[in-house]
Structures are given as structure tokens and as C-alpha cells.
PDB file of C-alpha atoms in Angstrom:
ATOM      1  CA  MET A   2      -9.409   7.696 -25.142  1.00  0.00           C
ATOM      2  CA  ASN A   3     -11.143   6.826 -21.894  1.00  0.00           C
ATOM      3  CA  ILE A   4     -10.137   3.332 -20.759  1.00  0.00           C
ATOM      4  CA  SER A   5     -13.601   2.706 -19.273  1.00  0.00           C
ATOM      5  CA  GLU A   6     -15.070   3.028 -22.777  1.00  0.00           C
ATOM      6  CA  ILE A   7     -12.986   0.011 -23.832  1.00  0.00           C
ATOM      7  CA  ILE A   8     -12.904  -2.087 -20.645  1.00  0.00           C
ATOM      8  CA  LYS A   9     -16.444  -2.929 -19.521  1.00  0.00           C
ATOM      9  CA  PRO A  10     -17.165  -3.760 -15.848  1.00  0.00           C
ATOM     10  CA  GLU A  11     -17.724  -7.443 -16.710  1.00  0.00           C
ATOM     11  CA  TYR A  12     -17.656  -9.974 -19.508  1.00  0.00           C
ATOM     12  CA  GLY A  13     -19.514 -13.246 -19.874  1.00  0.00           C
ATOM     13  CA  LYS A  14     -20.216 -16.091 -22.252  1.00  0.00           C
ATOM     14  CA  ASN A  15     -21.958 -13.863 -24.818  1.00  0.00           C
ATOM     15  CA  ASP A  16     -19.055 -11.423 -25.187  1.00  0.00           C
ATOM     16  CA  GLN A  17     -16.800 -11.631 -28.226  1.00  0.00           C
ATOM     17  CA  ILE A  18     -13.579 -11.423 -26.176  1.00  0.00           C
ATOM     18  CA  MET A  19     -14.297 -14.933 -24.874  1.00  0.00           C
ATOM     19  CA  TYR A  20     -13.608 -16.443 -28.289  1.00  0.00           C
ATOM     20  CA  GLY A  21     -10.699 -16.469 -30.693  1.00  0.00           C
ATOM     21  CA  ASP A  22      -7.247 -17.836 -31.279  1.00  0.00           C
ATOM     22  CA  LEU A  23      -4.897 -17.164 -28.376  1.00  0.00           C
ATOM     23  CA  ASP A  24      -1.671 -17.377 -30.396  1.00  0.00           C
ATOM     24  CA  LYS A  25      -2.939 -15.046 -33.131  1.00  0.00           C
ATOM     25  CA  THR A  26      -4.301 -12.546 -30.599  1.00  0.00           C
ATOM     26  CA  VAL A  27      -0.986 -12.455 -28.701  1.00  0.00           C
ATOM     27  CA  ALA A  28       0.943 -12.043 -31.969  1.00  0.00           C
ATOM     28  CA  ASP A  29      -1.361  -9.156 -32.905  1.00  0.00           C
ATOM     29  CA  VAL A  30      -0.781  -7.497 -29.516  1.00  0.00           C
ATOM     30  CA  VAL A  31       3.005  -7.828 -29.784  1.00  0.00           C
ATOM     31  CA  GLN A  32       2.884  -6.462 -33.352  1.00  0.00           C
ATOM     32  CA  LEU A  33       0.816  -3.452 -32.244  1.00  0.00           C
ATOM     33  CA  LEU A  34       3.221  -2.808 -29.373  1.00  0.00           C
ATOM     34  CA  MET A  35       6.207  -2.946 -31.751  1.00  0.00           C
ATOM     35  CA  GLU A  36       4.559  -0.696 -34.356  1.00  0.00           C
ATOM     36  CA  ASN A  37       3.724   1.907 -31.726  1.00  0.00           C
ATOM     37  CA  ARG A  38       7.011   1.585 -29.799  1.00  0.00           C
ATOM     38  CA  LEU A  39       5.183   0.611 -26.619  1.00  0.00           C
ATOM     39  CA  THR A  40       6.108  -1.793 -23.853  1.00  0.00           C
ATOM     40  CA  VAL A  41       4.172  -4.338 -21.810  1.00  0.00           C
ATOM     41  CA  SER A  42       4.457  -5.904 -18.353  1.00  0.00           C
ATOM     42  CA  THR A  43       2.420  -8.601 -16.646  1.00  0.00           C
ATOM     43  CA  GLY A  44       1.441  -9.206 -13.024  1.00  0.00           C
ATOM     44  CA  GLU A  45      -0.089 -12.632 -12.652  1.00  0.00           C
ATOM     45  CA  SER A  46      -1.687 -14.739 -10.004  1.00  0.00           C
ATOM     46  CA  LEU A  47      -3.942 -17.552 -11.298  1.00  0.00           C
ATOM     47  CA  THR A  48      -2.211 -17.723 -14.692  1.00  0.00           C
ATOM     48  CA  GLY A  49       1.165 -18.315 -13.029  1.00  0.00           C
ATOM     49  CA  GLY A  50       3.260 -16.779 -15.806  1.00  0.00           C
ATOM     50  CA  LEU A  51       1.141 -17.843 -18.800  1.00  0.00           C
ATOM     51  CA  LEU A  52       0.676 -14.241 -20.004  1.00  0.00           C
ATOM     52  CA  SER A  53       4.434 -13.648 -19.950  1.00  0.00           C
ATOM     53  CA  GLU A  54       5.110 -16.994 -21.589  1.00  0.00           C
ATOM     54  CA  ARG A  55       2.699 -16.279 -24.429  1.00  0.00           C
ATOM     55  CA  ILE A  56       4.175 -12.807 -25.055  1.00  0.00           C
ATOM     56  CA  THR A  57       7.746 -14.100 -25.090  1.00  0.00           C
ATOM     57  CA  SER A  58       6.796 -16.911 -27.489  1.00  0.00           C
ATOM     58  CA  VAL A  59       6.372 -14.252 -30.202  1.00  0.00           C
ATOM     59  CA  SER A  60       9.477 -13.373 -32.200  1.00  0.00           C
ATOM     60  CA  GLY A  61      10.521  -9.793 -31.495  1.00  0.00           C
ATOM     61  CA  ALA A  62       8.912  -9.687 -28.055  1.00  0.00           C
ATOM     62  CA  SER A  63      12.238  -8.698 -26.495  1.00  0.00           C
ATOM     63  CA  GLY A  64      11.687  -5.244 -27.968  1.00  0.00           C
ATOM     64  CA  VAL A  65       8.429  -4.715 -26.076  1.00  0.00           C
ATOM     65  CA  PHE A  66       8.397  -6.959 -22.996  1.00  0.00           C
ATOM     66  CA  GLU A  67       9.551  -5.260 -19.796  1.00  0.00           C
ATOM     67  CA  LEU A  68       8.609  -7.478 -16.852  1.00  0.00           C
ATOM     68  CA  GLY A  69       6.597 -10.517 -15.924  1.00  0.00           C
ATOM     69  CA  ILE A  70       5.932 -11.116 -12.270  1.00  0.00           C
ATOM     70  CA  CYS A  71       3.953 -13.869 -10.592  1.00  0.00           C
ATOM     71  CA  THR A  72       2.502 -12.697  -7.282  1.00  0.00           C
ATOM     72  CA  TYR A  73       0.552 -15.733  -6.156  1.00  0.00           C
ATOM     73  CA  SER A  74       0.445 -14.896  -2.456  1.00  0.00           C
ATOM     74  CA  ASP A  75      -1.186 -11.894  -0.814  1.00  0.00           C
ATOM     75  CA  LEU A  76       2.176 -11.013   0.739  1.00  0.00           C
ATOM     76  CA  MET A  77       3.816 -10.746  -2.690  1.00  0.00           C
ATOM     77  CA  LYS A  78       0.863  -8.758  -4.046  1.00  0.00           C
ATOM     78  CA  GLN A  79       1.562  -6.305  -1.212  1.00  0.00           C
ATOM     79  CA  ASN A  80       5.362  -6.351  -1.341  1.00  0.00           C
ATOM     80  CA  MET A  81       5.934  -6.442  -5.093  1.00  0.00           C
ATOM     81  CA  LEU A  82       2.874  -4.717  -6.565  1.00  0.00           C
ATOM     82  CA  HIS A  83       2.047  -2.482  -3.597  1.00  0.00           C
ATOM     83  CA  VAL A  84      -1.536  -3.698  -3.237  1.00  0.00           C
ATOM     84  CA  PRO A  85      -2.609  -2.078   0.055  1.00  0.00           C
ATOM     85  CA  SER A  86      -3.205  -4.599   2.839  1.00  0.00           C
ATOM     86  CA  ASP A  87      -6.575  -3.007   3.615  1.00  0.00           C
ATOM     87  CA  ILE A  88      -7.727  -3.748   0.031  1.00  0.00           C
ATOM     88  CA  LEU A  89      -6.801  -7.403   0.491  1.00  0.00           C
ATOM     89  CA  LEU A  90      -8.435  -7.552   3.936  1.00  0.00           C
ATOM     90  CA  GLN A  91     -11.625  -5.820   2.864  1.00  0.00           C
ATOM     91  CA  HIS A  92     -12.092  -7.278  -0.639  1.00  0.00           C
ATOM     92  CA  GLY A  93      -9.826 -10.338  -0.826  1.00  0.00           C
ATOM     93  CA  ALA A  94      -7.227 -11.303  -3.400  1.00  0.00           C
ATOM     94  CA  VAL A  95      -9.902 -12.253  -5.936  1.00  0.00           C
ATOM     95  CA  SER A  96     -11.572  -8.873  -6.414  1.00  0.00           C
ATOM     96  CA  ARG A  97     -11.819  -5.915  -8.751  1.00  0.00           C
ATOM     97  CA  PRO A  98      -9.996  -3.584  -6.311  1.00  0.00           C
ATOM     98  CA  THR A  99      -7.094  -6.037  -6.053  1.00  0.00           C
ATOM     99  CA  ALA A 100      -6.760  -6.404  -9.845  1.00  0.00           C
ATOM    100  CA  TYR A 101      -6.934  -2.604 -10.147  1.00  0.00           C
ATOM    101  CA  GLU A 102      -4.232  -2.063  -7.526  1.00  0.00           C
ATOM    102  CA  MET A 103      -2.066  -4.789  -9.097  1.00  0.00           C
ATOM    103  CA  ALA A 104      -2.190  -2.935 -12.433  1.00  0.00           C
ATOM    104  CA  LYS A 105      -1.478   0.391 -10.756  1.00  0.00           C
ATOM    105  CA  GLY A 106       1.461  -1.042  -8.802  1.00  0.00           C
ATOM    106  CA  LEU A 107       2.861  -2.836 -11.836  1.00  0.00           C
ATOM    107  CA  ARG A 108       2.806   0.384 -13.838  1.00  0.00           C
ATOM    108  CA  GLN A 109       4.680   2.193 -11.054  1.00  0.00           C
ATOM    109  CA  MET A 110       7.278  -0.582 -10.870  1.00  0.00           C
ATOM    110  CA  SER A 111       7.842  -1.360 -14.544  1.00  0.00           C
ATOM    111  CA  LYS A 112       6.988   1.951 -16.242  1.00  0.00           C
ATOM    112  CA  ALA A 113       5.585  -0.152 -19.109  1.00  0.00           C
ATOM    113  CA  SER A 114       3.122   1.465 -21.516  1.00  0.00           C
ATOM    114  CA  LEU A 115       0.629  -1.356 -20.987  1.00  0.00           C
ATOM    115  CA  CYS A 116       0.289  -3.384 -17.804  1.00  0.00           C
ATOM    116  CA  LEU A 117      -1.848  -6.515 -17.610  1.00  0.00           C
ATOM    117  CA  THR A 118      -2.780  -8.191 -14.332  1.00  0.00           C
ATOM    118  CA  VAL A 119      -4.946 -11.148 -13.351  1.00  0.00           C
ATOM    119  CA  THR A 120      -6.236 -12.660 -10.128  1.00  0.00           C
ATOM    120  CA  GLY A 121      -8.895 -15.315  -9.693  1.00  0.00           C
ATOM    121  CA  LEU A 122      -9.934 -18.888  -9.039  1.00  0.00           C
ATOM    122  CA  ALA A 123      -8.822 -21.480 -11.595  1.00  0.00           C
ATOM    123  CA  GLY A 124     -10.073 -24.462  -9.586  1.00  0.00           C
ATOM    124  CA  PRO A 125     -10.922 -27.170  -9.345  1.00  0.00           C
ATOM    125  CA  GLY A 126     -11.142 -26.398  -5.623  1.00  0.00           C
ATOM    126  CA  GLY A 127     -11.318 -23.154  -3.726  1.00  0.00           C
ATOM    127  CA  GLY A 128     -14.598 -21.835  -5.055  1.00  0.00           C
ATOM    128  CA  SER A 129     -17.743 -20.904  -3.149  1.00  0.00           C
ATOM    129  CA  THR A 130     -21.251 -19.741  -3.969  1.00  0.00           C
ATOM    130  CA  ILE A 131     -20.061 -16.136  -3.636  1.00  0.00           C
ATOM    131  CA  LEU A 132     -16.796 -16.685  -5.559  1.00  0.00           C
ATOM    132  CA  PRO A 133     -17.228 -19.694  -7.844  1.00  0.00           C
ATOM    133  CA  VAL A 134     -14.323 -21.316  -9.660  1.00  0.00           C
ATOM    134  CA  GLY A 135     -13.897 -19.294 -12.833  1.00  0.00           C
ATOM    135  CA  THR A 136     -14.177 -15.927 -11.090  1.00  0.00           C
ATOM    136  CA  VAL A 137     -11.371 -13.886 -12.649  1.00  0.00           C
ATOM    137  CA  TYR A 138     -10.526 -10.202 -12.385  1.00  0.00           C
ATOM    138  CA  ALA A 139      -8.204  -8.560 -14.886  1.00  0.00           C
ATOM    139  CA  GLY A 140      -6.527  -5.204 -14.446  1.00  0.00           C
ATOM    140  CA  PHE A 141      -5.208  -2.892 -17.150  1.00  0.00           C
ATOM    141  CA  ALA A 142      -3.010   0.193 -16.907  1.00  0.00           C
ATOM    142  CA  TYR A 143      -2.662   2.136 -20.161  1.00  0.00           C
ATOM    143  CA  GLN A 144      -2.127   5.798 -21.053  1.00  0.00           C
ATOM    144  CA  ASN A 145      -2.082   6.873 -17.391  1.00  0.00           C
ATOM    145  CA  GLN A 146      -5.440   5.204 -16.767  1.00  0.00           C
ATOM    146  CA  VAL A 147      -6.320   2.063 -14.838  1.00  0.00           C
ATOM    147  CA  ALA A 148      -9.341  -0.215 -15.084  1.00  0.00           C
ATOM    148  CA  ALA A 149     -10.348  -3.663 -13.866  1.00  0.00           C
ATOM    149  CA  THR A 150     -12.982  -6.056 -15.123  1.00  0.00           C
ATOM    150  CA  LEU A 151     -14.686  -9.279 -14.086  1.00  0.00           C
ATOM    151  CA  LEU A 152     -14.377 -12.274 -16.396  1.00  0.00           C
ATOM    152  CA  LYS A 153     -17.270 -14.612 -15.615  1.00  0.00           C
ATOM    153  CA  LEU A 154     -15.549 -17.812 -16.671  1.00  0.00           C
ATOM    154  CA  TRP A 155     -17.847 -19.871 -14.428  1.00  0.00           C
ATOM    155  CA  GLU A 156     -20.277 -19.543 -17.340  1.00  0.00           C
ATOM    156  CA  PHE A 157     -18.063 -22.128 -19.080  1.00  0.00           C
ATOM    157  CA  PRO A 158     -18.554 -25.185 -16.805  1.00  0.00           C
ATOM    158  CA  GLU A 159     -16.636 -27.376 -19.263  1.00  0.00           C
ATOM    159  CA  LEU A 160     -13.366 -25.561 -18.466  1.00  0.00           C
ATOM    160  CA  ASP A 161     -10.869 -27.326 -16.234  1.00  0.00           C
ATOM    161  CA  ARG A 162      -8.040 -25.508 -14.425  1.00  0.00           C
ATOM    162  CA  GLU A 163      -5.925 -25.213 -17.573  1.00  0.00           C
ATOM    163  CA  GLY A 164      -8.979 -24.133 -19.543  1.00  0.00           C
ATOM    164  CA  VAL A 165      -9.705 -21.299 -17.092  1.00  0.00           C
ATOM    165  CA  ARG A 166      -6.090 -20.164 -17.304  1.00  0.00           C
ATOM    166  CA  ARG A 167      -6.032 -20.225 -21.121  1.00  0.00           C
ATOM    167  CA  LYS A 168      -9.445 -18.518 -21.430  1.00  0.00           C
ATOM    168  CA  THR A 169      -8.200 -15.836 -19.018  1.00  0.00           C
ATOM    169  CA  ALA A 170      -5.151 -15.250 -21.219  1.00  0.00           C
ATOM    170  CA  LEU A 171      -7.309 -15.046 -24.346  1.00  0.00           C
ATOM    171  CA  CYS A 172      -9.653 -12.498 -22.766  1.00  0.00           C
ATOM    172  CA  VAL A 173      -6.805 -10.365 -21.414  1.00  0.00           C
ATOM    173  CA  PHE A 174      -5.059 -10.266 -24.786  1.00  0.00           C
ATOM    174  CA  GLN A 175      -8.329  -9.577 -26.623  1.00  0.00           C
ATOM    175  CA  LEU A 176      -8.885  -6.565 -24.343  1.00  0.00           C
ATOM    176  CA  ALA A 177      -5.252  -5.472 -24.668  1.00  0.00           C
ATOM    177  CA  LYS A 178      -5.664  -5.528 -28.450  1.00  0.00           C
ATOM    178  CA  GLN A 179      -8.794  -3.373 -28.190  1.00  0.00           C
ATOM    179  CA  LEU A 180      -6.929  -0.854 -26.022  1.00  0.00           C
ATOM    180  CA  LEU A 181      -4.034  -0.689 -28.471  1.00  0.00           C
ATOM    181  CA  LEU A 182      -6.360  -0.203 -31.424  1.00  0.00           C
ATOM    182  CA  ALA A 183      -8.443   2.514 -29.727  1.00  0.00           C
TER     183      ALA A 183
END
């Protein structure tokens, strides 16, 4: 399996991963992890622990969940997940290279089979014309491969801060499920 065949460079309003039931998708992911004796870790910025919280809400998650870390600041992205400072200086915290490096660093730290990372702008403030609120990058490390994708959640103007966070979680778990099924 080539991870880039599963994780596209970007996803928008017309992509299937944007829709579904978050709780069911997370339960499916945890079940697949248990069946395949795999583990998962999360490295979160804009979701502030939501990915970890959703995983641990599923009975049996203790058998698959390794680590959940919230690296909200650039300093913690560098210190905890080993995102190189030049990546943050050149591309910023909300970027594909940062999400990629977060996933890579999380895999090195946790040794989990599947690593999920997110960084982005949940709003309502902080956006710009270049990086609008709803710009989210997700990183994935699986089977010794790493990929990062753009989630264009600005295409859902009805989403508030919590909506962006929940939609991010849904998309990440939808993609995690696709990786585990591949």
C-alpha cells in the first residue's frame, strides 16, 4: 500500500470524508485497530485533545491507544514532536509541512502503528485571505509512510469553532479508517 494512494493532497465540500457519523467512524477505527493488533497516537493543535477524547470514549480503546499530545504552541511542536524550526519559520504552524513533520515526530516518539496529527485555524478569529478560518492540515503516519492533506473546511461557512473542530475529527477518522481498510 502506498499512503499517497489513500490520502489525497486536499479534500473539500464534495468529498465523502466530509460527511458521516463521528461516533460510528471512531468506533470503526478502534475496532479495526483492535482486530489488527495496531496502536494509535494523536498529536493535536486546533482540536485540543478532541481526537484523543473520541478514541478513549470507545470501550476497549485502552488496548490500542498509546499517546495523545496537544501541542498548541510552535515551541511545543518543536520540543515535543520535533517539528524543525525552519519548517515553522518558512511555512508556519498551519501548513502541510508542519502537519507532516508532526506525524513523523509523533511516530518517532510513540512508536504507534498509526499516528494522526492536526493543525489549523478553527476561528472565529485568526484567519486571513491566504489562510482563511477553516484551513486545516492533517498528518498521517502509517506503515512507515507519512502523508499530509489539506482539509478545506472554509467551504462550510456555517461551521463555528466547535463545528470546525468536530468536522476535522470526522475527516481525520474517515481517512484513518480508509488507511486501516487498505
